[in-house]
Tab-separated table of C-alpha atoms and ligand atoms in Angstrom:
chain	number	residue	atom	x	y	z
A	1	MET	CA	-25.615	-19.917	-16.111
A	2	PRO	CA	-22.030	-21.057	-16.577
A	3	GLU	CA	-21.236	-22.531	-19.957
A	4	TRP	CA	-19.662	-25.952	-19.423
A	5	VAL	CA	-17.021	-27.215	-21.835
A	6	ARG	CA	-16.004	-30.869	-22.026
A	7	ILE	CA	-12.219	-30.702	-22.215
A	8	CYS	CA	-11.173	-34.377	-22.175
A	9	GLU	CA	-11.647	-37.676	-20.390
A	10	PRO	CA	-10.659	-37.566	-16.714
A	11	GLU	CA	-8.012	-40.245	-17.340
A	12	ALA	CA	-6.169	-37.832	-19.657
A	13	ILE	CA	-4.961	-35.890	-16.583
A	14	PRO	CA	-3.669	-38.482	-14.093
A	15	PRO	CA	-3.139	-37.661	-10.401
A	16	GLY	CA	-0.175	-35.347	-9.937
A	17	HIS	CA	-0.507	-33.875	-13.408
A	18	ALA	CA	-1.972	-30.757	-15.006
A	19	ALA	CA	-3.111	-29.507	-18.385
A	20	CYS	CA	-3.758	-26.118	-19.901
A	21	VAL	CA	-6.905	-25.576	-21.973
A	22	GLU	CA	-8.353	-22.481	-23.598
A	23	ILE	CA	-11.922	-21.499	-22.875
A	24	ASP	CA	-13.173	-18.389	-24.651
A	25	GLU	CA	-9.525	-17.634	-25.485
A	26	ARG	CA	-8.632	-17.721	-21.796
A	27	PRO	CA	-5.920	-20.156	-20.654
A	28	VAL	CA	-7.180	-22.302	-17.788
A	29	ALA	CA	-5.008	-24.734	-15.830
A	30	VAL	CA	-6.643	-27.982	-14.702
A	31	PHE	CA	-4.953	-30.012	-11.958
A	32	ASN	CA	-5.530	-33.503	-10.633
A	33	VAL	CA	-4.607	-33.864	-6.959
A	34	GLY	CA	-5.202	-37.421	-5.819
A	35	GLY	CA	-8.240	-37.782	-8.063
A	36	SER	CA	-9.753	-34.382	-7.244
A	37	PHE	CA	-9.759	-31.807	-10.013
A	38	TYR	CA	-9.165	-28.063	-9.696
A	39	ALA	CA	-9.294	-25.331	-12.352
A	40	LEU	CA	-7.842	-21.837	-12.191
A	41	ASP	CA	-6.377	-19.226	-14.486
A	42	ASP	CA	-3.187	-20.564	-16.007
A	43	THR	CA	-1.378	-17.229	-16.016
A	44	CYS	CA	0.363	-16.340	-12.756
A	45	SER	CA	-0.844	-13.114	-11.130
A	46	HIS	CA	2.755	-11.936	-10.719
A	47	ALA	CA	4.109	-12.105	-14.267
A	48	LEU	CA	3.740	-14.158	-17.416
A	49	ALA	CA	4.215	-17.751	-16.328
A	50	SER	CA	2.082	-20.814	-16.898
A	51	LEU	CA	0.923	-22.357	-13.625
A	52	SER	CA	0.096	-25.663	-15.313
A	53	GLU	CA	3.868	-26.034	-15.798
A	54	GLY	CA	4.506	-25.534	-12.082
A	55	GLU	CA	5.218	-28.114	-9.431
A	56	LEU	CA	2.201	-29.569	-7.652
A	57	HIS	CA	2.250	-29.828	-3.848
A	58	PRO	CA	-0.494	-32.320	-2.984
A	59	ASP	CA	-0.029	-31.959	0.781
A	60	SER	CA	-0.979	-28.286	0.698
A	61	CYS	CA	-3.181	-28.590	-2.416
A	62	SER	CA	-1.128	-25.894	-4.117
A	63	VAL	CA	0.947	-25.260	-7.201
A	64	GLU	CA	4.309	-23.544	-7.296
A	65	CYS	CA	4.824	-21.030	-10.081
A	66	PRO	CA	7.692	-22.199	-12.314
A	67	LEU	CA	9.133	-18.693	-12.701
A	68	HIS	CA	9.551	-17.159	-9.223
A	69	GLY	CA	8.138	-19.825	-6.941
A	70	SER	CA	4.960	-18.297	-5.525
A	71	GLN	CA	2.510	-20.926	-4.385
A	72	PHE	CA	-1.211	-20.729	-5.111
A	73	ASP	CA	-3.922	-22.595	-3.255
A	74	LEU	CA	-5.791	-24.632	-5.868
A	75	ARG	CA	-9.054	-24.435	-3.886
A	76	THR	CA	-9.183	-20.648	-3.567
A	77	GLY	CA	-6.623	-19.268	-6.025
A	78	ASP	CA	-4.994	-17.335	-3.190
A	79	ALA	CA	-1.293	-16.582	-3.399
A	80	VAL	CA	0.121	-18.181	-0.249
A	81	SER	CA	3.751	-17.159	-0.740
A	82	LEU	CA	5.631	-14.231	-2.256
A	83	PRO	CA	6.405	-12.627	-4.625
A	84	ALA	CA	2.826	-12.904	-5.936
A	85	VAL	CA	0.246	-11.196	-3.724
A	86	GLU	CA	-2.827	-11.183	-5.970
A	87	PRO	CA	-4.942	-14.326	-6.281
A	88	VAL	CA	-5.700	-16.077	-9.542
A	89	GLN	CA	-9.314	-16.737	-10.496
A	90	VAL	CA	-10.611	-20.218	-9.777
A	91	HIS	CA	-13.064	-21.850	-12.166
A	92	LEU	CA	-15.633	-24.616	-12.016
A	93	VAL	CA	-14.675	-28.196	-12.776
A	94	GLU	CA	-16.515	-31.483	-12.516
A	95	VAL	CA	-16.498	-35.047	-13.760
A	96	ARG	CA	-19.665	-36.371	-15.344
A	97	ASP	CA	-20.815	-38.533	-18.230
A	98	GLY	CA	-17.296	-39.889	-18.634
A	99	GLY	CA	-15.861	-36.438	-19.245
A	100	LEU	CA	-14.001	-33.686	-17.469
A	101	TRP	CA	-15.961	-30.444	-17.697
A	102	VAL	CA	-14.811	-26.893	-16.993
A	103	ALA	CA	-16.764	-23.627	-16.868
A	104	LEU	CA	-15.436	-20.122	-16.372
A	105	ASN	CA	-16.395	-18.791	-12.958
A	106	PRO	CA	-19.670	-16.871	-13.309
A	107	GLU	CA	-19.003	-15.048	-10.020
A	108	GLU	CA	-15.806	-13.443	-11.201
A	109	PRO	CA	-15.611	-9.880	-9.904
B	201	FES	S1	5.579	-15.205	-12.480
B	201	FES	FE1	4.716	-16.445	-10.953
B	201	FES	S2	5.704	-15.830	-9.129
B	201	FES	FE2	6.549	-14.540	-10.652
């Protein structure tokens, strides 16, 4: 069973914005794309950069790493442009009871 953590109210991360939270000492980036929330590891798979500080691309539902510009699909965590080739882990996120909840992915390999 995933352990859900209430991180904030949904309104705290408006559309087009992101936040970084720590869950079990793991930085997790949470993005709001047009009212839909996505959560994935905050640390880029290429080097040490914070994806929550990257530029959001709502049309492709992706984020661009602020350091070298790789884009990651927020739905799958896949790196869709170089130089990163490894994906980042996606996590579970949902809105309920007036809160925004995140759980680390229990299916992580
Ligand atoms: S650190 Fe993200 S692409 Fe290099």
